CSV table of N, CA, C and O in Angstrom, one decimal:
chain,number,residue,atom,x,y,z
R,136,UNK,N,-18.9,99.0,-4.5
R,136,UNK,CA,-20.3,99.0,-4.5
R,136,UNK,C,-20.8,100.1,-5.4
R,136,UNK,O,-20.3,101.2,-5.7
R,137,UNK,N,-21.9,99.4,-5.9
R,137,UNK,CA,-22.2,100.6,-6.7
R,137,UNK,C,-23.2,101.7,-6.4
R,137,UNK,O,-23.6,102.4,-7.3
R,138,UNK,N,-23.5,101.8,-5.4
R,138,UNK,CA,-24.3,102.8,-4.2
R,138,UNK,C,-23.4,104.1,-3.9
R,138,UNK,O,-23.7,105.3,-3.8
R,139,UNK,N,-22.6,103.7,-3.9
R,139,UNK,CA,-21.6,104.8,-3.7
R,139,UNK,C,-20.7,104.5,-1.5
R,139,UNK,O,-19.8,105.1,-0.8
R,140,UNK,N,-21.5,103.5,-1.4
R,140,UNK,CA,-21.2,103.2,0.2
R,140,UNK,C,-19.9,102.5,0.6
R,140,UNK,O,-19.5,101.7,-0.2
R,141,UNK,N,-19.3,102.7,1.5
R,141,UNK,CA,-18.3,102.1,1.6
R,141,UNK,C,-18.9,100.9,2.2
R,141,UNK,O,-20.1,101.0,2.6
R,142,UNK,N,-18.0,99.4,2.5
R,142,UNK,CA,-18.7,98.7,2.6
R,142,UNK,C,-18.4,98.1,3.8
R,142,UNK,O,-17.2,98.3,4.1
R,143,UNK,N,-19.3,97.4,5.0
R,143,UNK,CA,-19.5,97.2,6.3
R,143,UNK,C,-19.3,96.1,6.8
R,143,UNK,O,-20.2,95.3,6.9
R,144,UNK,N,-17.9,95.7,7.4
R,144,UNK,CA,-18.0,94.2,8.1
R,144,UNK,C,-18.5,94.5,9.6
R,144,UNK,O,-18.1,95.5,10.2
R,145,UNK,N,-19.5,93.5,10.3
R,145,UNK,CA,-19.8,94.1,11.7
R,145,UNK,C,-19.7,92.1,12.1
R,145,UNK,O,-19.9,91.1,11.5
R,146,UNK,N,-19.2,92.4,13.6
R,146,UNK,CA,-19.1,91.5,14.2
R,146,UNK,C,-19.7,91.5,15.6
R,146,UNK,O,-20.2,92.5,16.1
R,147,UNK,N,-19.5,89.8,16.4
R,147,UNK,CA,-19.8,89.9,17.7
R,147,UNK,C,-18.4,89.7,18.2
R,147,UNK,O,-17.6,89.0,17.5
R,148,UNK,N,-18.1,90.5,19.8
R,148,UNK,CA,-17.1,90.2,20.1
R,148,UNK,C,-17.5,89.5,21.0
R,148,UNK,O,-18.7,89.4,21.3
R,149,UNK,N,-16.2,88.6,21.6
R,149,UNK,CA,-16.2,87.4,22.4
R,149,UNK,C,-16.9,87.8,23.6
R,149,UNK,O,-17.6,86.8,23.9
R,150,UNK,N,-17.1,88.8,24.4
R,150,UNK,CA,-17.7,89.0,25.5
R,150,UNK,C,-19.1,89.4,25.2
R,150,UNK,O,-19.9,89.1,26.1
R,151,UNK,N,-19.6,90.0,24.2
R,151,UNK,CA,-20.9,90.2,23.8
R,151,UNK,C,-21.4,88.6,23.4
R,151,UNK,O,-22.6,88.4,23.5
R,152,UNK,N,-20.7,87.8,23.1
R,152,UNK,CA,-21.4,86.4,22.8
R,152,UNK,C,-21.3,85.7,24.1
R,152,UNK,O,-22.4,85.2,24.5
R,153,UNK,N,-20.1,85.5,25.1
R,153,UNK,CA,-20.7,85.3,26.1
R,153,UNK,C,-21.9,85.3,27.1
R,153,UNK,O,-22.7,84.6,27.7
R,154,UNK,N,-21.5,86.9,27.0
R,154,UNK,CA,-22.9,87.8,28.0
R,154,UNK,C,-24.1,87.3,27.3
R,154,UNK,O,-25.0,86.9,28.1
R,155,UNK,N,-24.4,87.1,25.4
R,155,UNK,CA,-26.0,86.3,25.3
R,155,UNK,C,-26.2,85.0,26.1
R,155,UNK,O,-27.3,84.7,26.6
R,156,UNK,N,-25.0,84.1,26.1
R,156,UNK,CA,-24.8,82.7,26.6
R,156,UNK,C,-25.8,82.8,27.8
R,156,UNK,O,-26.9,82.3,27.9
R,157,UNK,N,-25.1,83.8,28.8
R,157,UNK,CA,-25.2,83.9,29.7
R,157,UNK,C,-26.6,84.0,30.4
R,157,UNK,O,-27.1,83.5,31.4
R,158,UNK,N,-27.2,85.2,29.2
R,158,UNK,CA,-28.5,86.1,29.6
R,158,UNK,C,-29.4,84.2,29.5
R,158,UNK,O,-30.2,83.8,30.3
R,159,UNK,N,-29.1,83.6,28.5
R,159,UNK,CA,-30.4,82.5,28.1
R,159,UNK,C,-30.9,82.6,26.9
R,159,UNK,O,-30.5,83.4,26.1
R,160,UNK,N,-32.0,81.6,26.8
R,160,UNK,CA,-32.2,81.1,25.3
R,160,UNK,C,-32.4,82.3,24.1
R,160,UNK,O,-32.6,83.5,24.4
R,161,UNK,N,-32.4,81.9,23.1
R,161,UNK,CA,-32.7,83.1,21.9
R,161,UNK,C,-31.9,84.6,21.9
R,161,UNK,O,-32.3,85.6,21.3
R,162,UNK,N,-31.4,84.5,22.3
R,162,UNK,CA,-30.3,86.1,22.4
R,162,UNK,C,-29.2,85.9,21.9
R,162,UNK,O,-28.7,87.0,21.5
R,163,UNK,N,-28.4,84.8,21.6
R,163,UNK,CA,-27.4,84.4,20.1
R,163,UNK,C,-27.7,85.0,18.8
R,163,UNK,O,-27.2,85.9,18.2
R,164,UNK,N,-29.1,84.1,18.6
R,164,UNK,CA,-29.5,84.4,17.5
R,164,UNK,C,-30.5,85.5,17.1
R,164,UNK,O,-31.0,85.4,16.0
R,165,UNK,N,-30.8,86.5,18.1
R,165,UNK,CA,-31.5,87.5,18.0
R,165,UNK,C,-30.1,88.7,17.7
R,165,UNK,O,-30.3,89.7,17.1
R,166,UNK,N,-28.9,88.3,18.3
R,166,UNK,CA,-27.8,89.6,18.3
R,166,UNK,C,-27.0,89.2,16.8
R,166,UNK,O,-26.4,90.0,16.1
R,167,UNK,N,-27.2,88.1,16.7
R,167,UNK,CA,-26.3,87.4,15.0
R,167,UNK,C,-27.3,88.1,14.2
R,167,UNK,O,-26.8,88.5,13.1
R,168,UNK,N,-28.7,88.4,14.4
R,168,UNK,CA,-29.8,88.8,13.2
R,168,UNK,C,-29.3,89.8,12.9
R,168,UNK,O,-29.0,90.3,11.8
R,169,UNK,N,-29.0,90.5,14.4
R,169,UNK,CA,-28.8,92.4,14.1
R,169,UNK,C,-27.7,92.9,13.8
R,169,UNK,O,-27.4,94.1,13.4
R,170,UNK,N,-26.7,91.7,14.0
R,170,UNK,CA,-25.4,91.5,13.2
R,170,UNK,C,-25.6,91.1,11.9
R,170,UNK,O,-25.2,92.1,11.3
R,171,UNK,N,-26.0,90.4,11.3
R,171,UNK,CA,-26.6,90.6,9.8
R,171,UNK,C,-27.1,91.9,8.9
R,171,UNK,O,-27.1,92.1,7.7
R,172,UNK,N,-27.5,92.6,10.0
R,172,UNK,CA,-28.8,93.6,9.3
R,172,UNK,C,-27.7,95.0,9.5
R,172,UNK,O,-27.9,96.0,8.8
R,173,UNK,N,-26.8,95.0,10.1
R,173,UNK,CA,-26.0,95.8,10.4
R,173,UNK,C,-25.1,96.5,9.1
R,173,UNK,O,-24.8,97.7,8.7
R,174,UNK,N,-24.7,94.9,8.7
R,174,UNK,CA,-24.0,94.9,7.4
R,174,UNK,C,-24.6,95.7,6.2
R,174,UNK,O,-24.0,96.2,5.2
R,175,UNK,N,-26.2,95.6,6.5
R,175,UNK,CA,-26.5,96.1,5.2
R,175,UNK,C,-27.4,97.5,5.2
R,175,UNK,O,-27.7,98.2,4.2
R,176,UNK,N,-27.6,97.6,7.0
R,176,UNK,CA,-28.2,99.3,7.1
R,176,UNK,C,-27.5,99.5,8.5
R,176,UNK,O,-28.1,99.4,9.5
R,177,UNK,N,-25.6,100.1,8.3
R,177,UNK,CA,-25.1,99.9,9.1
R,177,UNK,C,-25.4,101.8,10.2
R,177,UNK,O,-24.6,102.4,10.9
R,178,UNK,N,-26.6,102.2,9.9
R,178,UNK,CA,-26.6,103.7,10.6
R,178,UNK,C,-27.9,103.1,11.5
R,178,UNK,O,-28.7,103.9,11.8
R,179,UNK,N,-28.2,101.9,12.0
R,179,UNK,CA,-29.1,101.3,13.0
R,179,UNK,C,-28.7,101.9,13.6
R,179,UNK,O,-27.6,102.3,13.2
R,180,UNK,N,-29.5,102.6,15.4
R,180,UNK,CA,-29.4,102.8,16.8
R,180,UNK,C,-29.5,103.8,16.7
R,180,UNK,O,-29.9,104.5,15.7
R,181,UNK,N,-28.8,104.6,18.3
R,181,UNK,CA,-28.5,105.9,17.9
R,181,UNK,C,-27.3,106.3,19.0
R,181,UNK,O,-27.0,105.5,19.9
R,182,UNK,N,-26.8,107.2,18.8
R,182,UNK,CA,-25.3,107.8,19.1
R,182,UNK,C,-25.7,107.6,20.4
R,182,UNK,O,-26.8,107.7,21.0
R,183,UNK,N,-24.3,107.3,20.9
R,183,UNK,CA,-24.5,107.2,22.3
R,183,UNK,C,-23.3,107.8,23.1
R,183,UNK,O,-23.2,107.9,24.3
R,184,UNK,N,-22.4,108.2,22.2
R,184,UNK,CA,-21.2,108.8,22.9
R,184,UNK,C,-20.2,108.6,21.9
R,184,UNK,O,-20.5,108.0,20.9
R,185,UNK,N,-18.7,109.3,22.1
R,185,UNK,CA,-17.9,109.3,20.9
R,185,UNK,C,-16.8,108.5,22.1
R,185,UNK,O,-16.9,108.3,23.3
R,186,UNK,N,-15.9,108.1,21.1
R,186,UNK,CA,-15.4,107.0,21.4
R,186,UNK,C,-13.6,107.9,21.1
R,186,UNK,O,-13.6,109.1,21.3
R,187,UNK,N,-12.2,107.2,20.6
R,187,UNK,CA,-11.4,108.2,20.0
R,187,UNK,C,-11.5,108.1,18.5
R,187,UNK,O,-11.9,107.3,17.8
R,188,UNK,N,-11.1,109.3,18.3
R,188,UNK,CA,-10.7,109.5,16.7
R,188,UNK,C,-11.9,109.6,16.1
R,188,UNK,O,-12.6,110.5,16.5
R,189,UNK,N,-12.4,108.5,15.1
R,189,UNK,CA,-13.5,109.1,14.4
R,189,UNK,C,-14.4,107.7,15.0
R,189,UNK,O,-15.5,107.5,14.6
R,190,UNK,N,-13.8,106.8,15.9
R,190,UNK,CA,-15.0,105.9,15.9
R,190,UNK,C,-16.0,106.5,16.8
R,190,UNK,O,-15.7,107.5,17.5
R,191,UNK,N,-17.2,105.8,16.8
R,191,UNK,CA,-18.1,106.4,17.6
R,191,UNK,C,-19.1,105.2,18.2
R,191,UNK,O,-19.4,104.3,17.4
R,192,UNK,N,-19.3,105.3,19.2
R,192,UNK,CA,-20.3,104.5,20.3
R,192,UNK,C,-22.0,104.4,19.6
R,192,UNK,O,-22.4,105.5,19.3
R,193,UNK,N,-22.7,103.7,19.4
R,193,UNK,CA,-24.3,103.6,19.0
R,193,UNK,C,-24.8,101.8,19.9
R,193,UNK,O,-24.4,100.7,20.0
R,194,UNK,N,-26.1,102.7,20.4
R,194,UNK,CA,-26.7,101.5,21.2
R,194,UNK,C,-27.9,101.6,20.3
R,194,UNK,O,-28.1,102.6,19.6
R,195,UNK,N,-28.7,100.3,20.3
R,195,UNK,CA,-29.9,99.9,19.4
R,195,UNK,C,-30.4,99.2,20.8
R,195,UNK,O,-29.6,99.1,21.7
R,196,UNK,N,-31.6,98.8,21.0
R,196,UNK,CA,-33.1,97.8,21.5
R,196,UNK,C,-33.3,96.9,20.6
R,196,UNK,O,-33.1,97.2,19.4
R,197,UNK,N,-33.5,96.1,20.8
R,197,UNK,CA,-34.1,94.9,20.4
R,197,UNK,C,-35.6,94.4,21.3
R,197,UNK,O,-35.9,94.1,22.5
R,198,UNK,N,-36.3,94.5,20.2
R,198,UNK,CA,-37.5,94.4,21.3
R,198,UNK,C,-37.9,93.1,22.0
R,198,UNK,O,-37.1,92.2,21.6
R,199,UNK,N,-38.9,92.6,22.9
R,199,UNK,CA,-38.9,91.9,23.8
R,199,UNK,C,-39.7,90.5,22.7
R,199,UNK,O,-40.5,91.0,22.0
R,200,UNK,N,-39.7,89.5,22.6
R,200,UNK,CA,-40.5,88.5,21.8
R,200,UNK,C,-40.8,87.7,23.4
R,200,UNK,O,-40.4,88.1,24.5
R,201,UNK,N,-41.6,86.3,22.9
R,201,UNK,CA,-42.0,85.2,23.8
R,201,UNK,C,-41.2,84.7,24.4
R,201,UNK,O,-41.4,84.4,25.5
R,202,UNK,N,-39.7,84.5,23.8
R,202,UNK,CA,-39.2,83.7,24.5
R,202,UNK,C,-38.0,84.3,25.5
R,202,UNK,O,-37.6,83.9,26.5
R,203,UNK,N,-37.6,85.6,24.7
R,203,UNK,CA,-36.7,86.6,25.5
R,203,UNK,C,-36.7,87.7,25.8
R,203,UNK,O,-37.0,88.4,24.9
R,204,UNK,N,-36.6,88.4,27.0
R,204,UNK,CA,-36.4,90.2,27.2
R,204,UNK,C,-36.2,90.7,26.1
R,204,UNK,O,-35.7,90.2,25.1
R,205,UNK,N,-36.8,92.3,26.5
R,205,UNK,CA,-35.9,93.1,25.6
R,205,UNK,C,-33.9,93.2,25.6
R,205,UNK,O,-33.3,93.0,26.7
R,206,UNK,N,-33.4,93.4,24.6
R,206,UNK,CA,-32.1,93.8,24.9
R,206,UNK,C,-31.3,95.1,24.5
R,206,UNK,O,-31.7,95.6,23.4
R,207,UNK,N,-30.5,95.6,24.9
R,207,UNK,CA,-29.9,96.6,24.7
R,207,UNK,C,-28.8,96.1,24.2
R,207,UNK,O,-28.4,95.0,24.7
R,208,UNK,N,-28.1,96.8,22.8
R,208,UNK,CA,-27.4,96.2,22.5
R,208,UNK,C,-26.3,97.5,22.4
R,208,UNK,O,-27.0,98.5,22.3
R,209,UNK,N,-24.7,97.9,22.3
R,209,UNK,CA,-24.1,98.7,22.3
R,209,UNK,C,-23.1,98.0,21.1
R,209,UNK,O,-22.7,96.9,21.2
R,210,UNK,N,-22.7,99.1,20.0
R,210,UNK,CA,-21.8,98.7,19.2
R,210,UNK,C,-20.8,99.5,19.1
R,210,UNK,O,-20.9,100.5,19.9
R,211,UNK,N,-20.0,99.3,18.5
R,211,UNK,CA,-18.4,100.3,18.3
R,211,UNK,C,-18.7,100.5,16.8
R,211,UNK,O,-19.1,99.6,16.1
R,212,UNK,N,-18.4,101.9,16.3
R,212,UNK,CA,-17.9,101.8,14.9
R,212,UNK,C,-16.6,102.1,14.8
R,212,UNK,O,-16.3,103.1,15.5
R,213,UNK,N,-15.6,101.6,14.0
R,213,UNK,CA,-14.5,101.8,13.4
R,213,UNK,C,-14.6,103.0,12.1
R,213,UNK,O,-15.6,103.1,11.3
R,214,UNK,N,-13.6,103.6,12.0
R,214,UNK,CA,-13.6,104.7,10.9
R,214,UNK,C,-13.3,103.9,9.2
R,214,UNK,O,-12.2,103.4,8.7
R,215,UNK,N,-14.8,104.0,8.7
R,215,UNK,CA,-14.3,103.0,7.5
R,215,UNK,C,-12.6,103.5,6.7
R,215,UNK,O,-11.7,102.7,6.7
R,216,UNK,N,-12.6,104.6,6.2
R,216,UNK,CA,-11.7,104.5,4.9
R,216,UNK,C,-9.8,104.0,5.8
R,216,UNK,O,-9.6,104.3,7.0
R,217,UNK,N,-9.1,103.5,5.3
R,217,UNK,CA,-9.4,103.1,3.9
R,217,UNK,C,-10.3,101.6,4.0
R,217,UNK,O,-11.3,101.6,3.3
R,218,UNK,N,-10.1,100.9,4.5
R,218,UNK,CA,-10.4,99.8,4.8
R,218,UNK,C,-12.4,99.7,4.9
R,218,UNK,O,-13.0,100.8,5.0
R,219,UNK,N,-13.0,98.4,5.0
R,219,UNK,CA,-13.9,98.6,5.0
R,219,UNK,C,-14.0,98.6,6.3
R,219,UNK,O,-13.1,98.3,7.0
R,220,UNK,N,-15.6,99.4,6.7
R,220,UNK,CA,-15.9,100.0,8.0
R,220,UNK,C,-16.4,98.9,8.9
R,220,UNK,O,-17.4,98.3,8.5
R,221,UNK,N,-15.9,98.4,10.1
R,221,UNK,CA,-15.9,97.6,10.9
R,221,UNK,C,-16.9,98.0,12.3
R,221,UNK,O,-16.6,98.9,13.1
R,222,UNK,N,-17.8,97.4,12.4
R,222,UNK,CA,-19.0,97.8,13.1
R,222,UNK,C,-18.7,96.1,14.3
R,222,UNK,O,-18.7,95.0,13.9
R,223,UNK,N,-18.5,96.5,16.1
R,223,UNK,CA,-18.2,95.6,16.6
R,223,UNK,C,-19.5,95.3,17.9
R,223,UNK,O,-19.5,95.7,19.1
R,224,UNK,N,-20.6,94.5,17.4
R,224,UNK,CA,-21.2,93.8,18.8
R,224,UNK,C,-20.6,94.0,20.4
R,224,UNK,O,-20.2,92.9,20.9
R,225,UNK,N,-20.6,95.0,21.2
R,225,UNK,CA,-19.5,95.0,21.9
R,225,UNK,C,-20.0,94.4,23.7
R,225,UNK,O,-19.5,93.8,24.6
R,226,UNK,N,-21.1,95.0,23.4
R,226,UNK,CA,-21.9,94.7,24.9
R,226,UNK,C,-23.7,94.4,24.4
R,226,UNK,O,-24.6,94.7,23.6
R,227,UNK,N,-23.7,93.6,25.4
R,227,UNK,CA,-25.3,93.1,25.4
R,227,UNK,C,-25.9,93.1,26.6
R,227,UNK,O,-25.2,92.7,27.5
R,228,UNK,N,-27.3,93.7,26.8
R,228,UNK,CA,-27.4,93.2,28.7
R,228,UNK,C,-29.4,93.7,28.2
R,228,UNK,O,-29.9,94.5,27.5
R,229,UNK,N,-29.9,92.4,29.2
R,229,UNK,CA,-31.4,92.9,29.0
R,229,UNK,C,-31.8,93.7,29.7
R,229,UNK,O,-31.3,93.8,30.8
R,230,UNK,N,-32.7,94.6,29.3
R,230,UNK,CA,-33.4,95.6,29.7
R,230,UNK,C,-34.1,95.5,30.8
R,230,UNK,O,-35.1,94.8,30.9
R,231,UNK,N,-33.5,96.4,31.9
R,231,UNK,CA,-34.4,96.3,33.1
R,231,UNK,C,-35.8,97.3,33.2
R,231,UNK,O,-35.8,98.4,32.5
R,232,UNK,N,-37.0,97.0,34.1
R,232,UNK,CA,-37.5,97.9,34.3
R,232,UNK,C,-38.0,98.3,35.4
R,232,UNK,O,-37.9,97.4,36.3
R,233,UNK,N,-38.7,99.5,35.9
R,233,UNK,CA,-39.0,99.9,36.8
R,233,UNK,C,-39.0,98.9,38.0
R,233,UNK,O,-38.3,99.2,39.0
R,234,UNK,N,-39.4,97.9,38.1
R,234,UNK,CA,-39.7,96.9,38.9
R,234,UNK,C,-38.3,96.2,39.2
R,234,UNK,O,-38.1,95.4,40.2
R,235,UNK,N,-37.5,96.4,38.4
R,235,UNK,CA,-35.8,95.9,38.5
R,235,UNK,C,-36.2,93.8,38.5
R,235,UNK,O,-35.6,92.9,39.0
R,236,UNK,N,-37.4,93.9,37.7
R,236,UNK,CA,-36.6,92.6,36.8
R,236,UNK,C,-36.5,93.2,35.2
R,236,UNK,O,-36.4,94.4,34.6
R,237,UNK,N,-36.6,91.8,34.7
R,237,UNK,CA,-36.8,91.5,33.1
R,237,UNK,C,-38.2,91.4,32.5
R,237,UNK,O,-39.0,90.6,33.0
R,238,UNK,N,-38.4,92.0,31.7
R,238,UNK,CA,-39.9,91.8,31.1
R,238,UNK,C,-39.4,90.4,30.5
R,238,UNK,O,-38.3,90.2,30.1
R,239,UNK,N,-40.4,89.4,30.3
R,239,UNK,CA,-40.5,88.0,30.2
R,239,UNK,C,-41.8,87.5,30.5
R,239,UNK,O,-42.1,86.3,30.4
């Protein structure tokens, strides 16, 4: 790259694509968007705990549209060098609120 960045594969893991299955419509393709967007502004969210070695834990929001809750999304980063840096969709769950449902 000529940025000087190392460069970012980020994925959904199989239980984060379940759990959207699960949650209902539009949360596939709202967690694939931020899987896209990850790749190319991979310092989204914010720290949420350290993980071992140099990966580290970051959760992001996704905000609430017409047809779906908000969601919380939690990712894994892997320690890029040498390899490109691997960013993993790890957990998904909608946002509860005071009232202990879903905004909807």
């Amino acid at each position: 790259m000529t940025d000087g960045r190392q460069p970012v594969v980020a994925e959904v893991t199989h239980e984060a694509l379940a759990r959207c299955q699960a949650i209902g419509r539009g949360h596939v393709e709202a967690v694939e968007a931020l899987r896209a967007e990850l790749e190319k502004t991979p310092t989204l969210g914010r720290r949420a705990g350290s993980a071992v070695g140099e990966m580290k834990i970051c959760t992001t929001r996704l905000e609430p549209t017409d047809t779906r809750p908000a969601l919380t999304v939690a990712c894994v980063y892997d320690a890029p060098p040498p390899e490109p840096g691997l960013i993993r969709i790890a957990l998904v769950s909608a946002v509860r609120f005071a009232g202990g449902g879903t905004e909807g």
